[in-house]
PDB file of C-alpha atoms and ligand atoms in Angstrom:
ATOM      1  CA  UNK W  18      60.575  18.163 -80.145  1.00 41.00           C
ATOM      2  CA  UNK W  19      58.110  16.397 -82.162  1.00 44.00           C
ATOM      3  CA  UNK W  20      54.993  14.636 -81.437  1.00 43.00           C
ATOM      4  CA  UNK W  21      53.484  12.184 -84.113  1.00 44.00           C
ATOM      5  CA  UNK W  22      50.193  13.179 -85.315  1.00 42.00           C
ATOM      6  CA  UNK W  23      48.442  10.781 -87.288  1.00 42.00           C
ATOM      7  CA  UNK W  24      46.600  13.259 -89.691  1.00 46.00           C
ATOM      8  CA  UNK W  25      43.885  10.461 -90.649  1.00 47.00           C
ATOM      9  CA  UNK W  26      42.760  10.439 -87.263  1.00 46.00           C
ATOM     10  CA  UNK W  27      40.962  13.325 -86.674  1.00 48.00           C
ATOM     11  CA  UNK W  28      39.380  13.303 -90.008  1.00 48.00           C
ATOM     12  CA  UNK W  29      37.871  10.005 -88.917  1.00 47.00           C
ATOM     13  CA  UNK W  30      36.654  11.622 -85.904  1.00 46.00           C
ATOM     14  CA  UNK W  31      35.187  14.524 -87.583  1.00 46.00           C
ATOM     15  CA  UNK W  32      33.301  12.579 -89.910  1.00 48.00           C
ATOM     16  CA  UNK W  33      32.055   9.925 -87.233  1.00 46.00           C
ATOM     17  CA  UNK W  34      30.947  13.330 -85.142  1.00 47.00           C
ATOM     18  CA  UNK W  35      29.509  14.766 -88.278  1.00 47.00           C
ATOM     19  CA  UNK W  36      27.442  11.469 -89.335  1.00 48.00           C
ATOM     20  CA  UNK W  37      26.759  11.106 -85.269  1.00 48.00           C
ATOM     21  CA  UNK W  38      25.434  14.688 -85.471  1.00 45.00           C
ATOM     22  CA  UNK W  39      23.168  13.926 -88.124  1.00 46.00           C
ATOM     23  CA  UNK W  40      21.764  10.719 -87.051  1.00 46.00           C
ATOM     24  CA  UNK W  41      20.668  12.420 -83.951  1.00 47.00           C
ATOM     25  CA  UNK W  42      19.100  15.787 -85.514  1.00 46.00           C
ATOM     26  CA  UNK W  43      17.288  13.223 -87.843  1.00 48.00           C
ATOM     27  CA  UNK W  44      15.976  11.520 -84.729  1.00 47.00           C
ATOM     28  CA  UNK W  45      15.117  14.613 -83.183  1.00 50.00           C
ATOM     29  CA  UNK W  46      13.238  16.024 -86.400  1.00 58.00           C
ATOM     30  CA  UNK W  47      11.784  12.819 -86.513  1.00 82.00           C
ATOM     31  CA  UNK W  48       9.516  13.690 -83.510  1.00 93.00           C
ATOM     32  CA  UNK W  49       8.395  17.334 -85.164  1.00 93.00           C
ATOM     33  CA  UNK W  50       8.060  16.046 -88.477  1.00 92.00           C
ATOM     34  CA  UNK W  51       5.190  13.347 -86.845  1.00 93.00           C
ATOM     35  CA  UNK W  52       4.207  15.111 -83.953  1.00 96.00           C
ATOM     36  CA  UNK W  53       4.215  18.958 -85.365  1.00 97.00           C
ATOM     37  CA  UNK W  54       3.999  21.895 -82.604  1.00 97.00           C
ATOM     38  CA  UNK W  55       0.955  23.979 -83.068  1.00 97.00           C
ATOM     39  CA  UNK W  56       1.222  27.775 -82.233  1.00 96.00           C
ATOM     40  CA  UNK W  57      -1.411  29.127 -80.675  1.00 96.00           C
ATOM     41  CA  UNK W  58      -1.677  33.313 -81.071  1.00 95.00           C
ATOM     42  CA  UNK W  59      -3.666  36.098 -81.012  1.00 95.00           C
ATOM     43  CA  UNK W  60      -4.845  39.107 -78.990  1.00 93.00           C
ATOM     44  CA  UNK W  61      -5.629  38.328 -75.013  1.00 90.00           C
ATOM     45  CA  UNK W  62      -9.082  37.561 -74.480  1.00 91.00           C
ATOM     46  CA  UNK W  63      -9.867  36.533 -77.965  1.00 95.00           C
ATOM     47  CA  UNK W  64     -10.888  33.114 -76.839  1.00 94.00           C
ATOM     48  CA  UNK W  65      -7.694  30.931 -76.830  1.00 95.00           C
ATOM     49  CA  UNK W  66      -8.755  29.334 -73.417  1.00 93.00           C
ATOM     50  CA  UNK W  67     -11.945  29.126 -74.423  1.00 96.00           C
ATOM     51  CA  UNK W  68     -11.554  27.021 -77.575  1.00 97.00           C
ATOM     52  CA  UNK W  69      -8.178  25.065 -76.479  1.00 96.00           C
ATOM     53  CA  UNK W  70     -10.121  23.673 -73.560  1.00 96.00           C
ATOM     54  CA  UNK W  71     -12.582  22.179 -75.612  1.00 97.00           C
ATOM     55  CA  UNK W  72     -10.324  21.007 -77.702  1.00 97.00           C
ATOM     56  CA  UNK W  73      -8.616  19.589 -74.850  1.00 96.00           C
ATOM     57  CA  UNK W  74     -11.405  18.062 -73.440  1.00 97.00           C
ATOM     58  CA  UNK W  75     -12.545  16.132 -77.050  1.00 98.00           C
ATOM     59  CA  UNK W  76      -9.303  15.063 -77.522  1.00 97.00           C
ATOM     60  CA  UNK W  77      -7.996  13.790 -74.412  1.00 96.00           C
ATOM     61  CA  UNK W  78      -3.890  11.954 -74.213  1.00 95.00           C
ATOM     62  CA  UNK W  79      -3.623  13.962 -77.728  1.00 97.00           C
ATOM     63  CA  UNK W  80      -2.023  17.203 -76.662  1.00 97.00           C
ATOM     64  CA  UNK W  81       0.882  18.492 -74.225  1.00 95.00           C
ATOM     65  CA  UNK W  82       2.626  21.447 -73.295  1.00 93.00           C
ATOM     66  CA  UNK W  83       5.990  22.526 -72.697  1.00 94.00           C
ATOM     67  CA  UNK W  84       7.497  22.044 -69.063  1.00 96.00           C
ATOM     68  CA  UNK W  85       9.218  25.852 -68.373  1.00 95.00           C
ATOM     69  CA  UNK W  86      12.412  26.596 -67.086  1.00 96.00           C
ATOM     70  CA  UNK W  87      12.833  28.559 -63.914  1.00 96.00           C
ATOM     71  CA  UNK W  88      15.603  29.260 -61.903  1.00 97.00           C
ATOM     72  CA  UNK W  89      13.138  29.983 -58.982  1.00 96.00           C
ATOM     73  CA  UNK W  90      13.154  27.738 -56.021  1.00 96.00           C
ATOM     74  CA  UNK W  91      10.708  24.477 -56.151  1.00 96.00           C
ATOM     75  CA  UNK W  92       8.080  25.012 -53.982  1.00 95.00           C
ATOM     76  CA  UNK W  93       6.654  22.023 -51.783  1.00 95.00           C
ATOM     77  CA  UNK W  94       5.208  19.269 -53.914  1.00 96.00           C
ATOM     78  CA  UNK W  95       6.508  20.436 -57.566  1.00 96.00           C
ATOM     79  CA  UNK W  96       8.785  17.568 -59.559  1.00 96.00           C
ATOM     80  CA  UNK W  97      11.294  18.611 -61.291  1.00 96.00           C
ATOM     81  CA  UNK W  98      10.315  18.317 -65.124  1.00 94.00           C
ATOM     82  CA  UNK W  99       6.631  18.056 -63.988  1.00 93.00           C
ATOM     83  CA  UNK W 100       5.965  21.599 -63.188  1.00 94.00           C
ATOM     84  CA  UNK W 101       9.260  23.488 -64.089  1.00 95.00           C
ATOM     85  CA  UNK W 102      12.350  22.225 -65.089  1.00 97.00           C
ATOM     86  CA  UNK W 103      14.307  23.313 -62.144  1.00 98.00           C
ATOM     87  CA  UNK W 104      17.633  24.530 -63.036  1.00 98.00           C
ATOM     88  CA  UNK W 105      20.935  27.003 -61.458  1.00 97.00           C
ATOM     89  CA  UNK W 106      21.286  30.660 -62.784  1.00 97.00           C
ATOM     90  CA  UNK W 107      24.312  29.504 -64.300  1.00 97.00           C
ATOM     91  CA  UNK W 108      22.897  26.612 -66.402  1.00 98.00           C
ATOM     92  CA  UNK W 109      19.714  29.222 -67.800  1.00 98.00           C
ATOM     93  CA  UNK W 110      22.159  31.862 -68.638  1.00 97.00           C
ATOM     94  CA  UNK W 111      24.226  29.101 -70.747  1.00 97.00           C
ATOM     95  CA  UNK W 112      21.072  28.206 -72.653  1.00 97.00           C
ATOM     96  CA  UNK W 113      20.072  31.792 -73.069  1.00 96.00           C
ATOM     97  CA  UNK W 114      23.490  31.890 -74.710  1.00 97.00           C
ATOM     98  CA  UNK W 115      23.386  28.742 -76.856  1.00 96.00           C
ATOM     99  CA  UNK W 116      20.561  30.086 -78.213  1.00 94.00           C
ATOM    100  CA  UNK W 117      18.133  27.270 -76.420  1.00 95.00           C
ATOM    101  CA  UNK W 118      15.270  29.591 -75.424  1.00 95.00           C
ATOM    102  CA  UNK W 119      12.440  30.680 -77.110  1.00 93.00           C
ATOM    103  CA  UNK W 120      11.242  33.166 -75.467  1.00 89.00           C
ATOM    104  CA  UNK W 121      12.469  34.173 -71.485  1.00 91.00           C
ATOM    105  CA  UNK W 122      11.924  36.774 -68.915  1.00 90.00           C
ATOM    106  CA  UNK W 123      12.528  37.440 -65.380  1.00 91.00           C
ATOM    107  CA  UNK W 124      10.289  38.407 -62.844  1.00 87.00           C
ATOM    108  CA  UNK W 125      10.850  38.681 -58.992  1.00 88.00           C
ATOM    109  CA  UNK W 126      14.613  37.971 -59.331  1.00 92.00           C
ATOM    110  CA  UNK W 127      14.080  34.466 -61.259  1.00 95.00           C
ATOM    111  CA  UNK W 128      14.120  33.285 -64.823  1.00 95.00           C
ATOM    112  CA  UNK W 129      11.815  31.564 -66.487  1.00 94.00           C
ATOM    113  CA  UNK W 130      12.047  30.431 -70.533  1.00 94.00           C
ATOM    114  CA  UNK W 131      11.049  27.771 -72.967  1.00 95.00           C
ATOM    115  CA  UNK W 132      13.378  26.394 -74.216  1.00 96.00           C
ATOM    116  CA  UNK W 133      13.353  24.515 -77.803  1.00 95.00           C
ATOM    117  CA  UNK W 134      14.863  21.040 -76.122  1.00 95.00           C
ATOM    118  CA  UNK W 135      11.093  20.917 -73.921  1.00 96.00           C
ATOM    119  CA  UNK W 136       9.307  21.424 -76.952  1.00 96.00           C
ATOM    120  CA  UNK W 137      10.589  18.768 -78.674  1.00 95.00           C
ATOM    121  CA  UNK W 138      10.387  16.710 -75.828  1.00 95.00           C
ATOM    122  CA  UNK W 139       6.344  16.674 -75.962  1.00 96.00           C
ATOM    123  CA  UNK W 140       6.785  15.632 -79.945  1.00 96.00           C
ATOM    124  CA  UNK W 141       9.048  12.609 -78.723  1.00 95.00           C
ATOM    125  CA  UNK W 142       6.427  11.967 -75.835  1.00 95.00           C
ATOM    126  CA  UNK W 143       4.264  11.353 -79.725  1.00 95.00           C
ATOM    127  CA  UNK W 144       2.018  14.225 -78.634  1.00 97.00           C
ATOM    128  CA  UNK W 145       1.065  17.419 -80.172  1.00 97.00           C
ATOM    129  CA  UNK W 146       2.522  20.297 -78.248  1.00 97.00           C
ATOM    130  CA  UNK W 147       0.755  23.819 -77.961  1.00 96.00           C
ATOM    131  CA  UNK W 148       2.230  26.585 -77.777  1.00 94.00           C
ATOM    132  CA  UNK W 149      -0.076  29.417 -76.218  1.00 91.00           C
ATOM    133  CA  UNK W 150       2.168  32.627 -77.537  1.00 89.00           C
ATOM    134  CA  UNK W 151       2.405  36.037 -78.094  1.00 87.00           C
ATOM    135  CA  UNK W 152       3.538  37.956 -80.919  1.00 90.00           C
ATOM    136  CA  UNK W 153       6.987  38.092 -80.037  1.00 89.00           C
ATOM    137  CA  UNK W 154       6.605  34.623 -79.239  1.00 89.00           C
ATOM    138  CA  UNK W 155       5.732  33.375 -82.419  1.00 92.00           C
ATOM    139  CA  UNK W 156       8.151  35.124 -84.535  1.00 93.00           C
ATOM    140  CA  UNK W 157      11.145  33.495 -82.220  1.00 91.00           C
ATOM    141  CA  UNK W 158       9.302  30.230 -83.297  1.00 93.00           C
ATOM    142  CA  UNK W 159       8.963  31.177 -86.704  1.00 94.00           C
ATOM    143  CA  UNK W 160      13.120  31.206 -87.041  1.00 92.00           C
ATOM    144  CA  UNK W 161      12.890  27.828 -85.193  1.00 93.00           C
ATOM    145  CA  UNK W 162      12.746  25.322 -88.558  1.00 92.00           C
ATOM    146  CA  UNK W 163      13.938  22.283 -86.640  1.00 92.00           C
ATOM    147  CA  UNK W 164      10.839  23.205 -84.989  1.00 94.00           C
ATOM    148  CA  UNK W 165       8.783  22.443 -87.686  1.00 94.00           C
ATOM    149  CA  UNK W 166       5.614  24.494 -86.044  1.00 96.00           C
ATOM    150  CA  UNK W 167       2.130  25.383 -87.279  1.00 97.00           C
ATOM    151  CA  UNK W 168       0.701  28.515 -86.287  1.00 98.00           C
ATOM    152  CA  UNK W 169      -2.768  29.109 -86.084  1.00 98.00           C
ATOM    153  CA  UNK W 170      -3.589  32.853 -85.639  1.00 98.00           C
ATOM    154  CA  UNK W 171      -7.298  33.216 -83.336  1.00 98.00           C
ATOM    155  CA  UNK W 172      -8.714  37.055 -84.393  1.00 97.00           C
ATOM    156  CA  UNK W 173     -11.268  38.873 -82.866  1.00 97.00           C
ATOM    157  CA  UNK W 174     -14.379  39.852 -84.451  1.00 97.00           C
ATOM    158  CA  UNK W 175     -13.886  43.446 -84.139  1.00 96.00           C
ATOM    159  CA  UNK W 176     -11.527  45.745 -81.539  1.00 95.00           C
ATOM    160  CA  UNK W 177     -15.109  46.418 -79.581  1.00 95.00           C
ATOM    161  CA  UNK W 178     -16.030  43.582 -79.849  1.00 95.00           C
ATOM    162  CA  UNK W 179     -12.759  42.406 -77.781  1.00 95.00           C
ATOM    163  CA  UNK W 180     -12.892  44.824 -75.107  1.00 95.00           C
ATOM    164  CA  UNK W 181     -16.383  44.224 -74.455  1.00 94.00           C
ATOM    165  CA  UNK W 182     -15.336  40.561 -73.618  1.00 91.00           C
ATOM    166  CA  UNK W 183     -11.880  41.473 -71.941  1.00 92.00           C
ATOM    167  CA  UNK W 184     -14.545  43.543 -69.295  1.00 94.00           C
ATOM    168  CA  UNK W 185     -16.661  41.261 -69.310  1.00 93.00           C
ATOM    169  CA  UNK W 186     -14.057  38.714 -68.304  1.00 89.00           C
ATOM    170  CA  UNK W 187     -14.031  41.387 -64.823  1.00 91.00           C
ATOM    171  CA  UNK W 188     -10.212  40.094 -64.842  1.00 90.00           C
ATOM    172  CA  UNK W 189      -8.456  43.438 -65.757  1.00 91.00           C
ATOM    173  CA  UNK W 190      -8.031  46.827 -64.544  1.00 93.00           C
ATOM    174  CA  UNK W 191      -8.377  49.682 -66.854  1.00 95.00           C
ATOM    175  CA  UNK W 192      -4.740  50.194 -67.346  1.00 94.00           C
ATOM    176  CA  UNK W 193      -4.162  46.420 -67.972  1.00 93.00           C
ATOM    177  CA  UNK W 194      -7.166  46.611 -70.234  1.00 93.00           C
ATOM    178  CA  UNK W 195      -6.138  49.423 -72.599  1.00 94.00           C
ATOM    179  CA  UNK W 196      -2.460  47.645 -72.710  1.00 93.00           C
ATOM    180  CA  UNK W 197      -3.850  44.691 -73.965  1.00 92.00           C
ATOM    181  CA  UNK W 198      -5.782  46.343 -76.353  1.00 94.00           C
ATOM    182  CA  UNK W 199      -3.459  48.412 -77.349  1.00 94.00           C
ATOM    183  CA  UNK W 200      -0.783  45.163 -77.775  1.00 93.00           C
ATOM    184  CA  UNK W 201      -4.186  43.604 -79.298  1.00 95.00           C
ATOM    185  CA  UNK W 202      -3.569  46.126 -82.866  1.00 95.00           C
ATOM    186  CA  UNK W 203       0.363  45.327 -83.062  1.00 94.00           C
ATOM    187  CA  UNK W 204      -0.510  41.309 -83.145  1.00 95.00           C
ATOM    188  CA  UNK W 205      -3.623  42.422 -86.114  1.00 96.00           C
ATOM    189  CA  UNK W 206      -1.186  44.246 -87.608  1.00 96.00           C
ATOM    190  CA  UNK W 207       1.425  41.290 -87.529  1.00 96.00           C
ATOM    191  CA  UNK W 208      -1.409  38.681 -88.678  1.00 96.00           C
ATOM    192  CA  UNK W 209      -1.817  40.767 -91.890  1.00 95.00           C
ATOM    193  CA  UNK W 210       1.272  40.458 -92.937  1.00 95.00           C
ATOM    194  CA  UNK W 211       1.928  37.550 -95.818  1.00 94.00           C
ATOM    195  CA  UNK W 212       2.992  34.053 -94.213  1.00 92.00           C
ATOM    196  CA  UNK W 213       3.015  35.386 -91.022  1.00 95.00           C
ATOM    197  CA  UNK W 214       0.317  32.532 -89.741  1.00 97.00           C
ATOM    198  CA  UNK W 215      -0.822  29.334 -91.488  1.00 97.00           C
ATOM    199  CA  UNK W 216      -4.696  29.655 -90.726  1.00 98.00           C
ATOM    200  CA  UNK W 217      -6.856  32.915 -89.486  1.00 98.00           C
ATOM    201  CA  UNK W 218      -9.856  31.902 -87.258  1.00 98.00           C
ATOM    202  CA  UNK W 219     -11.596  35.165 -86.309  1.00 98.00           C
ATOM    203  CA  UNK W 220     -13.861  34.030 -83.120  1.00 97.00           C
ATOM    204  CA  UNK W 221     -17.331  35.380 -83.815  1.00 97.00           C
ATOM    205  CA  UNK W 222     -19.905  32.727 -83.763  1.00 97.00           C
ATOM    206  CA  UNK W 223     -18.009  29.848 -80.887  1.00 98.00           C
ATOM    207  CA  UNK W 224     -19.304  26.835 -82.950  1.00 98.00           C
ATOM    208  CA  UNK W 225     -17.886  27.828 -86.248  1.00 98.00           C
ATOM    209  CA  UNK W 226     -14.877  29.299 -85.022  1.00 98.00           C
ATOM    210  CA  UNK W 227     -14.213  25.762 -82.918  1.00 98.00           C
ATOM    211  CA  UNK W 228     -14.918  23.888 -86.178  1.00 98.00           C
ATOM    212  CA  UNK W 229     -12.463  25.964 -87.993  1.00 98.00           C
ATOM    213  CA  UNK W 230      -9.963  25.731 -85.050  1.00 98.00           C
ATOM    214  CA  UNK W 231     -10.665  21.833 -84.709  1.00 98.00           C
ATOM    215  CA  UNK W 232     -10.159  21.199 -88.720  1.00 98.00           C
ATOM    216  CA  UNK W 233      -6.758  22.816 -89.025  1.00 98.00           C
ATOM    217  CA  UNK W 234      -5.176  21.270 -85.893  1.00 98.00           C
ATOM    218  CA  UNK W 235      -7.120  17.779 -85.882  1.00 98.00           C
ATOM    219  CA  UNK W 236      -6.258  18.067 -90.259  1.00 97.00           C
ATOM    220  CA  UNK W 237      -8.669  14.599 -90.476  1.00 96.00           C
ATOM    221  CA  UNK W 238      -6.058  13.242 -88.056  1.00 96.00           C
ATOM    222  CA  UNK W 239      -2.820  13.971 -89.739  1.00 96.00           C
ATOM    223  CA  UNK W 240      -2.222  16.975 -87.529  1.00 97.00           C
ATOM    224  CA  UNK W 241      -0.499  18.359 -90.410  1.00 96.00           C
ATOM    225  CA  UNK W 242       2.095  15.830 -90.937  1.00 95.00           C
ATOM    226  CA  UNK W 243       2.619  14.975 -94.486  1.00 86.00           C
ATOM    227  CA  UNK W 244       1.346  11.199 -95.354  1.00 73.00           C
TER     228      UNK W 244
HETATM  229  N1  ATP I 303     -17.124  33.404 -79.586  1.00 87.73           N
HETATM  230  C1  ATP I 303     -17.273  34.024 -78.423  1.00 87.73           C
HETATM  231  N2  ATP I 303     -18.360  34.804 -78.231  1.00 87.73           N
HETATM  232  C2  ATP I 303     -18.517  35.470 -77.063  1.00 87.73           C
HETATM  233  N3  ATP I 303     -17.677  35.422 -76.012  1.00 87.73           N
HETATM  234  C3  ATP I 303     -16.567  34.653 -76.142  1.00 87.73           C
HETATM  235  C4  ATP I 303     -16.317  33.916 -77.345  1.00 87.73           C
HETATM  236  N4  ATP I 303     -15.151  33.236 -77.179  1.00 87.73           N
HETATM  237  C5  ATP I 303     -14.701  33.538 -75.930  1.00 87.73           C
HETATM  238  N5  ATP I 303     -15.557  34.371 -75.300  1.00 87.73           N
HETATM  239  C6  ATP I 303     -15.397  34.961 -73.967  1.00 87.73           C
HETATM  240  O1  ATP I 303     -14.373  35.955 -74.057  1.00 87.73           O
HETATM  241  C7  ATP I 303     -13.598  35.998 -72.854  1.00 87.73           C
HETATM  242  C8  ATP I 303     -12.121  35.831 -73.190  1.00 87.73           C
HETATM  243  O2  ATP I 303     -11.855  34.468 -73.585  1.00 87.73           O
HETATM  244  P1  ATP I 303     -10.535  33.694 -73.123  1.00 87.73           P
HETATM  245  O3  ATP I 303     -10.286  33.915 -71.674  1.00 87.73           O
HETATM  246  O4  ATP I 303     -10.673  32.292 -73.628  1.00 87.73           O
HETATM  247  O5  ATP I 303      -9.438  34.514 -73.978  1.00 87.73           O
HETATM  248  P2  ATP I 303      -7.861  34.268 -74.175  1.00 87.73           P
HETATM  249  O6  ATP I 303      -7.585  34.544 -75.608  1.00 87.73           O
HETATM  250  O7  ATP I 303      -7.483  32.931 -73.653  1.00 87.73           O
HETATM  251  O8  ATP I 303      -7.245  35.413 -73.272  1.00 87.73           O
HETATM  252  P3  ATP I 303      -5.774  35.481 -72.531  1.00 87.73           P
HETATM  253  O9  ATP I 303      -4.757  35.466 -73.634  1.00 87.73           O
HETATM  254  O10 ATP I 303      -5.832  36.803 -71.804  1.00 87.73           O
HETATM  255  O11 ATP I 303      -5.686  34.300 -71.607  1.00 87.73           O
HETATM  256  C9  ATP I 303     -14.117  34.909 -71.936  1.00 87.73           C
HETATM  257  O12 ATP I 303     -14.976  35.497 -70.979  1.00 87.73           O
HETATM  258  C10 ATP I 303     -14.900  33.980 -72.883  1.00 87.73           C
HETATM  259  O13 ATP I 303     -15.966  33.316 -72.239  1.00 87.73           O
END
């Protein structure tokens, strides 16, 4: 038997997908190329809180963050897309293999991720999206072009220096302490290397390093987006 296949109409359809597929990933960049993602890093209790909440708090409606996927239960009074973006086992483990995720772990049983789709959701919501990672973190983001990120490295003034504020913090136990100073050398380590960030603020004096963290994010209100 034969069927009649009318050869020209597929290639139509491919190249209407194909010039469909484009419009919409120049849409999407569209967002991150205006509205870039800023990466956050460096060792814990180097001051990222610190210095993001004043940023936060001078610039108010400026910044966002990216709403997490879980495949935990809501819990009374979280919105879906508000708090987490609620979603099945089935539907995570599909992202995880379309290669949708950032970064994602699972603790007690659930998932949780961020996935590149909420990311670019805070660009299209024309606000700057920060990304508070860790190493690992930033280096999935780094292979993320459509992305488009900046990453902004926060150092410590010294390795004493550090633990004398992680104690002083009174928010770890000695085991949790010496892991995070031990993880603390790795993400140095990483920061050396060429092109690995696009600034180094090392947090010594608060008012400078704020200035410096203010000038390359606020970039005399470009945000780093080319004119
Ligand atoms: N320049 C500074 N001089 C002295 N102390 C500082 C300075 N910056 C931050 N601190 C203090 O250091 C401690 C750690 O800061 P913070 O909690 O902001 O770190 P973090 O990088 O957000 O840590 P984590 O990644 O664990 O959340 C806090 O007690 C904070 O008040």
């Amino acid at each position: 038997m034969h069927y009649f296949v009318p050869r020209a109409l597929p290639a139509f359809f491919s190249r209407y997908l194909a010039s469909a597929a484009r419009f919409a990933n120049t849409m999407e960049s569209s967002a991150v190329q205006k509205f870039r993602p800023v990466v956050v890093s460096g060792p814990s209790g180097t001051g990222k809180s610190t210095l993001l909440k004043r940023l936060f708090a001078e610039y108010p409606d400026t910044f966002g963050f990216s709403v997490s996927h879980t495949t935990r239960a809501p819990r009374a009074g979280e919105e879906n897309g508000r708090e987490y973006n609620f979603t099945t086992k089935e539907a995570f483990l599909d992202l995880v293999a379309q290669n949708g995720f950032i970064e994602h772990a699972q603790f007690g049983g659930n998932h949780y991720g961020t996935s590149v789709a909420a990311i670019k959701t805070v660009a299209e919501k024309e606000r700057i999206c920060i990304l508070d990672i860790e190493m690992e973190g930033v280096k999935q983001v780094k292979l993320r072009k459509d992305l488009n990120a900046r990453f902004l490295f926060l150092a410590p003034p010294s390795l004493e220096e550090l633990e004398k504020r992680l104690r002083g913090r009174n928010t770890e136990t000695e085991d949790s302490l010496q892991k995070r100073l031990a993880q603390a050398k790795n993400e140095l380590e990483y920061s050396k290397q060429p092109g690995a960030h696009d600034k180094i603020v090392v947090n010594d004096d608060l008012e400078k390093a704020y200035g410096e963290l203010k000038e390359f994010i606020v970039d005399g209100g470009r945000f780093g987006a080319a004119q």
